[in-house]
CSV table of C-alpha atoms and ligand atoms in Angstrom, one decimal:
chain,number,residue,atom,x,y,z
A,15,MET,CA,-72.2,22.5,-26.2
A,16,ALA,CA,-70.4,21.3,-23.1
A,17,ALA,CA,-70.1,23.3,-20.0
A,18,THR,CA,-66.7,24.9,-19.9
A,19,ALA,CA,-64.4,22.6,-17.8
A,20,PRO,CA,-62.0,24.4,-15.6
A,21,ILE,CA,-58.5,24.5,-17.1
A,22,THR,CA,-55.9,24.8,-14.4
A,23,GLN,CA,-52.3,24.3,-13.9
A,24,ASP,CA,-52.5,24.4,-10.2
A,25,VAL,CA,-50.6,21.3,-9.0
A,26,LEU,CA,-48.8,20.2,-6.0
A,27,THR,CA,-45.1,20.8,-6.3
A,28,LEU,CA,-42.9,19.2,-3.9
A,29,PRO,CA,-39.8,21.0,-2.5
A,30,ARG,CA,-36.7,19.9,-4.5
A,31,LYS,CA,-34.8,19.4,-1.3
A,32,LEU,CA,-36.1,17.9,1.9
A,33,PRO,CA,-35.7,20.2,4.9
A,34,GLN,CA,-33.1,17.9,6.4
A,35,GLY,CA,-30.8,15.3,5.0
A,36,PRO,CA,-28.6,15.0,2.0
A,37,GLN,CA,-29.4,16.8,-1.2
A,38,ASN,CA,-30.0,14.8,-4.4
A,39,LEU,CA,-27.5,15.8,-7.1
A,40,VAL,CA,-29.6,14.2,-9.9
A,41,GLY,CA,-31.6,16.8,-11.8
A,42,LEU,CA,-29.6,19.9,-10.7
A,43,THR,CA,-28.6,22.3,-13.4
A,44,ARG,CA,-24.9,23.0,-13.8
A,45,ASP,CA,-25.3,26.3,-11.9
A,46,ALA,CA,-27.4,24.7,-9.1
A,47,MET,CA,-24.9,21.9,-8.6
A,48,ARG,CA,-22.0,24.4,-8.6
A,49,ASP,CA,-23.7,26.4,-5.9
A,50,ALA,CA,-24.4,23.3,-3.9
A,51,LEU,CA,-20.8,22.1,-4.1
A,52,ILE,CA,-19.5,25.5,-3.0
A,53,ALA,CA,-21.9,25.5,-0.1
A,54,ALA,CA,-20.6,22.1,0.9
A,55,GLY,CA,-17.0,23.5,0.9
A,56,THR,CA,-15.7,23.0,-2.6
A,57,PRO,CA,-13.3,25.9,-3.5
A,58,GLU,CA,-15.0,28.2,-5.9
A,59,ARG,CA,-12.2,28.0,-8.5
A,60,GLN,CA,-12.6,24.2,-8.7
A,61,ALA,CA,-16.4,24.0,-8.6
A,62,LYS,CA,-17.0,24.2,-12.4
A,63,MET,CA,-14.6,21.4,-13.1
A,64,ARG,CA,-16.1,19.2,-10.3
A,65,VAL,CA,-19.5,19.7,-11.8
A,66,GLY,CA,-18.3,18.3,-15.1
A,67,GLN,CA,-16.6,15.4,-13.5
A,68,ILE,CA,-19.6,14.5,-11.3
A,69,TRP,CA,-22.0,14.9,-14.3
A,70,GLN,CA,-19.9,12.4,-16.3
A,71,TRP,CA,-20.0,9.9,-13.5
A,72,ILE,CA,-23.7,10.2,-12.9
A,73,TYR,CA,-25.0,10.6,-16.5
A,74,GLN,CA,-22.5,8.9,-18.7
A,75,LYS,CA,-21.3,6.1,-16.5
A,76,GLY,CA,-24.3,5.5,-14.4
A,77,VAL,CA,-22.4,5.6,-11.1
A,78,ARG,CA,-24.5,6.1,-7.9
A,79,ASP,CA,-21.8,5.6,-5.4
A,80,PHE,CA,-19.4,8.5,-4.7
A,81,GLY,CA,-16.8,6.0,-3.6
A,82,LEU,CA,-16.4,4.9,-7.2
A,83,MET,CA,-15.6,8.3,-8.5
A,84,THR,CA,-11.9,7.6,-8.9
A,85,ASN,CA,-10.8,10.8,-10.4
A,86,LEU,CA,-11.8,12.6,-7.2
A,87,ALA,CA,-9.6,12.6,-4.1
A,88,LYS,CA,-10.8,10.3,-1.4
A,89,PRO,CA,-11.5,13.1,1.2
A,90,TYR,CA,-13.5,14.9,-1.5
A,91,ARG,CA,-15.6,11.8,-2.2
A,92,ALA,CA,-16.2,11.4,1.5
A,93,MET,CA,-17.4,15.1,1.7
A,94,LEU,CA,-19.8,14.4,-1.2
A,95,ALA,CA,-21.2,11.3,0.5
A,96,GLU,CA,-21.8,13.3,3.6
A,97,HIS,CA,-23.8,16.1,1.9
A,98,PHE,CA,-25.3,14.5,-1.2
A,99,VAL,CA,-27.1,11.5,-2.6
A,100,ILE,CA,-27.5,10.2,-6.2
A,101,GLU,CA,-31.1,9.1,-6.3
A,102,ILE,CA,-33.5,8.2,-9.1
A,103,PRO,CA,-37.1,6.9,-8.9
A,104,GLN,CA,-37.7,3.3,-8.1
A,105,VAL,CA,-39.1,0.8,-10.6
A,106,VAL,CA,-42.0,-1.0,-9.0
A,107,THR,CA,-42.9,-3.3,-11.9
A,108,ARG,CA,-41.7,-3.9,-15.4
A,109,GLN,CA,-43.9,-5.4,-18.1
A,110,VAL,CA,-42.6,-6.5,-21.5
A,111,SER,CA,-44.9,-6.6,-24.4
A,112,GLU,CA,-44.9,-9.2,-27.2
A,113,ASP,CA,-43.4,-6.6,-29.5
A,114,GLY,CA,-40.6,-5.8,-27.0
A,115,THR,CA,-42.0,-2.6,-25.7
A,116,ARG,CA,-41.2,-2.3,-22.0
A,117,LYS,CA,-43.5,-0.4,-19.6
A,118,TYR,CA,-42.1,0.6,-16.2
A,119,LEU,CA,-44.3,1.6,-13.3
A,120,VAL,CA,-42.2,4.0,-11.4
A,121,ARG,CA,-42.5,5.2,-7.8
A,122,ILE,CA,-41.6,8.7,-6.9
A,123,ALA,CA,-41.5,10.6,-3.6
A,124,GLY,CA,-44.8,10.7,-1.8
A,125,GLY,CA,-45.7,7.2,-3.0
A,126,HIS,CA,-47.1,8.4,-6.3
A,127,GLU,CA,-46.6,6.4,-9.5
A,128,VAL,CA,-46.0,7.3,-13.1
A,129,GLU,CA,-45.3,5.2,-16.2
A,130,THR,CA,-42.4,5.2,-18.5
A,131,VAL,CA,-42.4,3.3,-21.8
A,132,TYR,CA,-39.4,2.1,-23.8
A,133,ILE,CA,-40.1,1.3,-27.5
A,134,PRO,CA,-37.3,-0.6,-29.3
A,135,GLU,CA,-37.0,0.0,-33.0
A,136,GLU,CA,-34.6,-1.1,-35.7
A,137,GLY,CA,-31.2,0.4,-34.8
A,138,ARG,CA,-32.6,2.8,-32.2
A,139,GLY,CA,-35.1,3.0,-29.4
A,140,THR,CA,-37.4,5.7,-28.0
A,141,LEU,CA,-38.2,6.4,-24.4
A,142,CYS,CA,-41.6,7.9,-23.7
A,143,ILE,CA,-41.4,9.8,-20.4
A,144,SER,CA,-43.9,11.3,-18.0
A,145,SER,CA,-43.8,14.9,-16.7
A,146,GLN,CA,-46.6,14.9,-14.2
A,147,VAL,CA,-48.6,12.4,-12.1
A,148,GLY,CA,-51.9,12.5,-14.0
A,149,CYS,CA,-52.8,15.6,-15.9
A,150,THR,CA,-54.8,18.7,-15.1
A,151,LEU,CA,-56.2,18.8,-18.6
A,152,THR,CA,-59.1,16.6,-19.4
A,153,CYS,CA,-58.8,15.5,-23.0
A,154,SER,CA,-61.8,13.3,-23.4
A,155,PHE,CA,-60.0,10.5,-25.3
A,156,CYS,CA,-57.0,10.2,-23.0
A,157,HIS,CA,-56.8,7.8,-20.1
A,158,THR,CA,-54.3,9.9,-18.2
A,159,GLY,CA,-56.8,12.8,-18.2
A,160,THR,CA,-59.2,10.7,-16.2
A,161,GLN,CA,-56.8,10.6,-13.3
A,162,LYS,CA,-57.6,13.3,-10.7
A,163,LEU,CA,-54.5,13.3,-8.6
A,164,VAL,CA,-51.7,15.4,-10.1
A,165,ARG,CA,-48.4,16.6,-9.1
A,166,ASN,CA,-45.5,17.9,-11.1
A,167,LEU,CA,-42.4,15.7,-11.4
A,168,THR,CA,-39.1,17.2,-10.3
A,169,ALA,CA,-36.2,17.4,-12.8
A,170,ALA,CA,-34.6,14.5,-11.0
A,171,GLU,CA,-37.7,12.4,-11.5
A,172,ILE,CA,-37.8,13.3,-15.2
A,173,VAL,CA,-34.2,12.6,-16.1
A,174,GLY,CA,-34.3,9.7,-13.6
A,175,GLN,CA,-36.7,7.9,-16.0
A,176,VAL,CA,-33.9,8.0,-18.6
A,177,MET,CA,-31.5,6.6,-16.1
A,178,LEU,CA,-33.7,3.8,-14.8
A,179,ALA,CA,-34.4,2.7,-18.4
A,180,ARG,CA,-30.6,2.7,-19.1
A,181,ASP,CA,-30.2,0.6,-16.0
A,182,ASP,CA,-32.7,-1.9,-17.2
A,183,LEU,CA,-31.3,-1.9,-20.8
A,184,GLY,CA,-27.8,-2.3,-19.4
A,185,GLU,CA,-26.8,0.7,-21.4
A,186,TRP,CA,-24.0,2.2,-19.3
A,187,PRO,CA,-20.7,2.2,-21.1
A,188,ALA,CA,-18.0,-0.2,-20.1
A,189,PRO,CA,-15.1,1.5,-18.3
A,190,GLY,CA,-12.8,3.4,-20.6
A,191,ARG,CA,-15.1,3.5,-23.6
A,192,ASN,CA,-16.6,6.6,-24.9
A,193,PRO,CA,-20.4,6.6,-24.6
A,194,LYS,CA,-20.6,8.1,-28.1
A,195,ASP,CA,-19.1,4.9,-29.5
A,196,GLU,CA,-21.9,2.8,-28.2
A,197,ALA,CA,-24.8,2.0,-30.4
A,198,ARG,CA,-27.6,3.5,-28.4
A,199,LEU,CA,-30.5,1.4,-27.4
A,200,LEU,CA,-32.1,4.5,-26.0
A,201,SER,CA,-31.5,7.0,-28.7
A,202,ASN,CA,-34.6,9.2,-28.6
A,203,ILE,CA,-36.8,10.7,-26.0
A,204,VAL,CA,-40.4,11.8,-26.4
A,205,LEU,CA,-42.2,13.7,-23.7
A,206,MET,CA,-45.5,12.0,-24.5
A,207,GLY,CA,-46.2,10.1,-21.3
A,208,MET,CA,-48.4,11.2,-18.5
A,209,GLY,CA,-48.9,14.9,-18.1
A,210,GLU,CA,-48.6,18.2,-19.9
A,211,PRO,CA,-44.9,19.0,-20.1
A,212,LEU,CA,-45.5,22.7,-20.6
A,213,TYR,CA,-47.4,23.0,-17.3
A,214,ASN,CA,-44.2,21.8,-15.7
A,215,PHE,CA,-41.9,23.9,-17.8
A,216,VAL,CA,-38.9,24.5,-15.5
A,217,ALA,CA,-38.4,20.9,-14.4
A,218,VAL,CA,-38.9,19.6,-17.9
A,219,ARG,CA,-36.4,22.2,-19.3
A,220,ASP,CA,-33.8,21.4,-16.6
A,221,ALA,CA,-34.1,17.6,-17.2
A,222,MET,CA,-33.9,18.0,-21.0
A,223,LYS,CA,-30.8,20.2,-20.7
A,224,ILE,CA,-29.1,17.3,-18.9
A,225,ALA,CA,-30.4,14.9,-21.5
A,226,MET,CA,-28.8,17.1,-24.2
A,227,ASP,CA,-25.6,18.1,-22.5
A,228,PRO,CA,-22.4,16.5,-23.9
A,229,GLU,CA,-21.3,15.7,-20.3
A,230,GLY,CA,-24.9,14.6,-19.5
A,231,ILE,CA,-26.9,12.0,-21.3
A,232,SER,CA,-25.6,13.6,-24.5
A,233,LEU,CA,-28.5,13.1,-26.9
A,234,SER,CA,-28.9,15.6,-29.7
A,235,ARG,CA,-31.7,18.1,-29.3
A,236,ARG,CA,-33.1,16.7,-32.6
A,237,ARG,CA,-33.7,13.4,-30.8
A,238,ILE,CA,-36.0,14.9,-28.2
A,239,THR,CA,-39.6,15.7,-29.0
A,240,LEU,CA,-41.9,17.5,-26.6
A,241,SER,CA,-45.6,17.0,-27.1
A,242,THR,CA,-48.0,19.7,-25.9
A,243,SER,CA,-51.8,19.9,-26.0
A,244,GLY,CA,-51.3,23.6,-27.0
A,245,VAL,CA,-50.1,25.7,-24.0
A,246,VAL,CA,-49.6,28.7,-26.3
A,247,PRO,CA,-47.7,31.1,-24.0
A,248,GLU,CA,-45.0,28.5,-23.4
A,249,ILE,CA,-44.4,27.5,-27.0
A,250,ALA,CA,-41.9,30.2,-27.9
A,251,ARG,CA,-40.2,29.6,-24.6
A,252,THR,CA,-39.8,25.9,-25.6
A,253,ALA,CA,-37.8,26.9,-28.7
A,254,GLU,CA,-35.7,29.5,-26.8
A,255,GLU,CA,-34.9,27.6,-23.6
A,256,ILE,CA,-35.0,24.0,-24.6
A,257,GLY,CA,-34.6,23.9,-28.4
A,258,CYS,CA,-36.0,20.4,-28.9
A,259,LEU,CA,-38.5,19.3,-31.5
A,260,LEU,CA,-42.1,20.1,-31.0
A,261,ALA,CA,-45.2,18.0,-31.4
A,262,VAL,CA,-48.7,19.4,-31.0
A,263,SER,CA,-51.8,17.4,-30.1
A,264,PHE,CA,-54.0,18.9,-32.8
A,265,HIS,CA,-56.7,16.3,-33.2
A,266,ALA,CA,-59.5,18.4,-34.7
A,267,THR,CA,-60.1,20.9,-37.5
A,268,THR,CA,-62.9,23.0,-36.0
A,269,ASP,CA,-62.9,24.8,-32.6
A,270,GLU,CA,-66.2,23.2,-31.9
A,271,VAL,CA,-64.8,19.6,-32.0
A,272,ARG,CA,-61.4,20.6,-30.6
A,273,ASN,CA,-63.1,22.2,-27.6
A,274,THR,CA,-64.6,18.8,-26.6
A,275,LEU,CA,-61.5,16.7,-27.5
A,276,VAL,CA,-58.8,19.0,-26.2
A,277,PRO,CA,-60.5,21.4,-23.7
A,278,ILE,CA,-57.5,23.7,-23.5
A,279,ASN,CA,-58.7,24.9,-26.9
A,280,ARG,CA,-61.3,26.9,-25.0
A,281,ARG,CA,-58.5,29.0,-23.7
A,282,TRP,CA,-56.2,29.0,-26.8
A,283,ASN,CA,-58.2,28.2,-29.9
A,284,ILE,CA,-57.0,26.8,-33.2
A,285,GLU,CA,-56.1,30.1,-34.7
A,286,THR,CA,-54.1,31.3,-31.7
A,287,LEU,CA,-52.3,28.0,-31.6
A,288,LEU,CA,-51.4,28.0,-35.3
A,289,ASN,CA,-50.1,31.6,-35.0
A,290,ALA,CA,-47.8,30.5,-32.2
A,291,LEU,CA,-46.6,27.5,-34.3
A,292,ARG,CA,-46.0,29.8,-37.3
A,293,ASP,CA,-43.7,31.8,-35.1
A,294,TYR,CA,-41.9,28.7,-33.7
A,295,PRO,CA,-38.4,29.9,-34.5
A,296,LYS,CA,-36.8,26.6,-35.3
A,297,ALA,CA,-39.5,25.6,-37.8
A,298,SER,CA,-37.8,24.8,-41.1
A,299,ASN,CA,-38.1,21.9,-43.5
A,300,SER,CA,-35.6,19.8,-41.7
A,301,GLU,CA,-37.2,20.5,-38.4
A,302,ARG,CA,-40.9,20.2,-38.9
A,303,ILE,CA,-43.5,20.5,-36.3
A,304,THR,CA,-45.4,17.2,-35.8
A,305,PHE,CA,-49.1,17.5,-35.7
A,306,GLU,CA,-50.5,14.6,-33.8
A,307,TYR,CA,-54.0,13.6,-34.8
A,308,VAL,CA,-55.9,10.8,-33.1
A,309,MET,CA,-58.3,9.0,-35.3
A,310,LEU,CA,-61.7,8.8,-33.7
A,311,LYS,CA,-64.5,7.1,-35.6
A,312,GLY,CA,-67.1,9.5,-36.8
A,313,VAL,CA,-65.7,12.4,-34.8
A,314,ASN,CA,-62.7,13.9,-36.6
A,315,ASP,CA,-61.9,11.4,-39.4
A,316,SER,CA,-63.8,12.6,-42.5
A,317,ASP,CA,-62.3,13.6,-45.8
A,318,GLU,CA,-63.5,17.0,-45.1
A,319,ASP,CA,-61.5,17.1,-41.9
A,320,ALA,CA,-58.4,16.0,-43.8
A,321,ARG,CA,-58.9,18.8,-46.3
A,322,ARG,CA,-59.6,21.4,-43.6
A,323,LEU,CA,-56.4,20.3,-41.8
A,324,ILE,CA,-54.3,20.9,-44.9
A,325,LYS,CA,-55.7,24.4,-45.3
A,326,LEU,CA,-55.2,25.2,-41.6
A,327,ILE,CA,-51.5,24.3,-41.5
A,328,GLU,CA,-50.6,25.9,-44.8
A,329,GLY,CA,-47.2,27.6,-44.5
A,330,ILE,CA,-46.1,25.6,-41.4
A,331,PRO,CA,-43.3,23.1,-42.0
A,332,ALA,CA,-45.2,20.1,-40.7
A,333,LYS,CA,-45.7,16.4,-40.7
A,334,ILE,CA,-48.9,14.8,-39.6
A,335,ASN,CA,-48.7,11.8,-37.3
A,336,LEU,CA,-52.0,9.9,-37.4
A,337,ILE,CA,-52.6,8.0,-34.2
A,338,PRO,CA,-55.2,5.2,-34.3
A,339,PHE,CA,-57.2,5.7,-31.1
A,340,ASN,CA,-56.1,3.3,-28.4
A,341,GLU,CA,-58.9,2.1,-26.3
A,342,TRP,CA,-59.1,2.0,-22.6
A,343,PRO,CA,-61.8,0.8,-20.2
A,344,GLY,CA,-64.7,3.2,-20.3
A,345,ALA,CA,-63.4,5.3,-23.2
A,346,PRO,CA,-66.2,7.1,-25.0
A,347,TYR,CA,-64.7,6.7,-28.5
A,348,GLN,CA,-63.9,4.1,-31.0
A,349,ARG,CA,-60.9,3.8,-33.3
A,350,SER,CA,-61.5,4.7,-37.0
A,351,SER,CA,-61.3,1.8,-39.4
A,352,ASN,CA,-58.0,1.1,-41.2
A,353,ASN,CA,-59.6,2.1,-44.5
A,354,ARG,CA,-60.7,5.4,-43.1
A,355,ILE,CA,-57.3,6.1,-41.6
A,356,ARG,CA,-55.6,5.2,-44.9
A,357,ALA,CA,-58.0,7.4,-46.9
A,358,PHE,CA,-57.3,10.3,-44.5
A,359,ALA,CA,-53.6,9.8,-44.7
A,360,ASP,CA,-53.8,9.7,-48.5
A,361,ILE,CA,-55.4,13.1,-48.8
A,362,ILE,CA,-52.7,14.6,-46.5
A,363,TYR,CA,-49.9,12.9,-48.3
A,364,LYS,CA,-51.1,14.1,-51.7
A,365,ALA,CA,-51.1,17.6,-50.4
A,366,GLY,CA,-47.3,17.2,-49.8
A,367,TYR,CA,-47.1,16.3,-46.2
A,368,ALA,CA,-45.6,13.2,-44.6
A,369,SER,CA,-48.5,11.4,-42.9
A,370,PRO,CA,-47.2,8.4,-41.1
A,371,ILE,CA,-49.7,6.3,-39.2
A,372,ARG,CA,-48.4,5.5,-35.8
A,373,THR,CA,-48.3,1.8,-35.2
A,374,PRO,CA,-49.6,1.1,-31.7
A,375,ARG,CA,-46.9,-0.4,-29.6
A,376,GLY,CA,-47.3,-2.4,-26.4
A,377,GLU,CA,-51.1,-2.5,-26.6
A,378,ASP,CA,-51.1,-5.8,-24.7
A,379,ILE,CA,-49.6,-4.2,-21.7
A,380,MET,CA,-51.6,-0.9,-22.0
A,381,ALA,CA,-48.4,1.0,-22.9
A,382,ALA,CA,-49.7,2.6,-26.1
A,383,CYS,CA,-50.3,6.4,-26.4
A,384,GLY,CA,-53.0,7.7,-24.1
A,385,GLN,CA,-53.3,4.5,-22.2
A,386,LEU,CA,-51.0,5.4,-19.4
A,387,LYS,CA,-52.5,5.9,-16.0
A,388,SER,CA,-51.3,4.6,-12.7
A,389,GLU,CA,-53.9,2.2,-11.6
A,390,THR,CA,-52.8,2.6,-8.1
A,391,GLU,CA,-54.0,6.2,-8.0
A,392,ARG,CA,-57.3,5.8,-6.1
A,393,ALA,CA,-58.9,9.0,-7.1
A,394,ARG,CA,-60.3,8.6,-10.5
A,395,LYS,CA,-63.1,9.9,-12.5
A,396,SER,CA,-66.3,8.1,-13.2
A,397,ARG,CA,-67.5,7.3,-16.8
A,398,ARG,CA,-70.2,9.8,-16.3
A,399,GLU,CA,-67.7,12.6,-15.5
A,400,ILE,CA,-65.6,11.7,-18.5
A,401,ALA,CA,-68.6,11.7,-20.8
A,402,ALA,CA,-69.9,15.0,-19.3
A,403,GLU,CA,-66.6,16.7,-19.9
A,404,ALA,CA,-66.5,15.5,-23.5
A,405,GLY,CA,-69.9,17.0,-24.0
A,406,LEU,CA,-71.3,13.6,-24.7
A,407,PRO,CA,-74.8,12.4,-23.6
B,508,SAH,N1,-49.9,16.0,-22.7
B,508,SAH,C1,-49.2,16.0,-23.9
B,508,SAH,C2,-48.3,14.8,-24.0
B,508,SAH,C3,-48.8,13.4,-23.6
B,508,SAH,S1,-50.0,12.6,-24.6
B,508,SAH,C4,-50.1,16.1,-25.1
B,508,SAH,O1,-51.3,16.0,-24.9
B,508,SAH,O2,-49.6,16.4,-26.2
B,508,SAH,C5,-49.1,12.0,-26.1
B,508,SAH,C6,-50.1,11.9,-27.3
B,508,SAH,O3,-51.0,10.8,-27.2
B,508,SAH,C7,-50.9,13.1,-27.5
B,508,SAH,O4,-51.0,13.5,-28.8
B,508,SAH,C8,-52.3,12.6,-27.0
B,508,SAH,O5,-53.3,13.4,-27.6
B,508,SAH,C9,-52.3,11.2,-27.6
B,508,SAH,N2,-53.3,10.4,-26.9
B,508,SAH,C10,-53.9,10.5,-25.7
B,508,SAH,N3,-54.8,9.6,-25.5
B,508,SAH,C11,-54.8,8.8,-26.6
B,508,SAH,C12,-55.5,7.6,-27.0
B,508,SAH,N4,-56.3,7.0,-26.1
B,508,SAH,N5,-55.2,7.0,-28.2
B,508,SAH,C13,-54.3,7.6,-29.0
B,508,SAH,N6,-53.6,8.7,-28.7
B,508,SAH,C14,-53.8,9.3,-27.5
B,509,SF4,FE1,-53.2,15.6,-20.6
B,509,SF4,FE2,-52.1,15.2,-23.0
B,509,SF4,FE3,-53.8,13.4,-21.9
B,509,SF4,FE4,-54.7,15.8,-22.8
B,509,SF4,S1,-53.8,14.2,-24.0
B,509,SF4,S2,-55.2,14.8,-20.8
B,509,SF4,S3,-52.9,17.1,-22.2
B,509,SF4,S4,-51.8,13.9,-21.1
């Protein structure tokens, strides 16, 4: 049995606003923007309307220059330019995979870097966004978990990833056209990049509210999926305050194995997690919870595991997403064989659950699930530390 690794959510959080200088309007909730506009001299009775107008310019039209906000009076635009900026994180590099997947290395304040991945699909496209630099959790099969340095992203940096992808895809509507009329290249968001989104709840919530708002990015809440390793106390809150779809990194069918794969299981074990999922208020047949299950050779991929999994999730509207393990340098595991994965999927499917096998995308550019890690972050763990935390010899 491995020594209990510390589980912590202590992270560096940067102030949202620098002590001096203009304030960034990106990422502010409607209320926060209203307050900021009033503080800058906007009459109270106009503030709500101004928020709606400015949101449309920023999130629907992609405008970053107050001078272009033509439905606002010129002196008002000048006032905005004096007090505020519209800033999103900077793309440092962009890699395009053979399969069209795009991986962006994104620089945020303080010189830190995170990764954002765009996955094009037939008639739609999914953006996989990061919520933290690195991750405080140390899942033994995950590359991000080997990165020591962690800080929470701000709401601006989270929704900013959607905006920079739309910049790159050229997906801002032409003037005069309703954005809803456009076929969306970026139609779905998954919070499955770097970090544990529920350890950065407020910023993730505020950013996703903007993503869902009809005057914001205007994606349906059903097109947003938040993946958690199992931060039980925040699960009910996710339903209440965000309302998006939920995915859970389940990955094992006994506490013993889950403790080594997903160490947060030592704090909230399988039973506690399943109870929280049973209570997830939105769970219904049309809105199933996704159980993510990484296929690791000889570790969690037996027929017995598949049968135990079915028993455990009984009564929860669920689909099981099988993820072939994506290797990274120094990883202490191997991917299960295709035959093994198919046999596992078959048992689950026959029990009445959808059991799609996730096709790895962007492997040639290390953009697949669990491969993200900013190479520039110097502080990283050694192979020995990774193996010790996984309880491996
Ligand atoms: N921290 C959150 C979201 C990010 S990880 C979470 O853990 O749920 C997104 C998904 O990729 C999770 O299910 C994670 O367990 C999985 N994953 C991590 N490393 C992987 C790897 N090397 N191969 C395949 N999937 C991996
Ligand atoms: Fe963090 Fe998720 Fe990776 Fe675990 S799988 S280390 S929770 S990013």
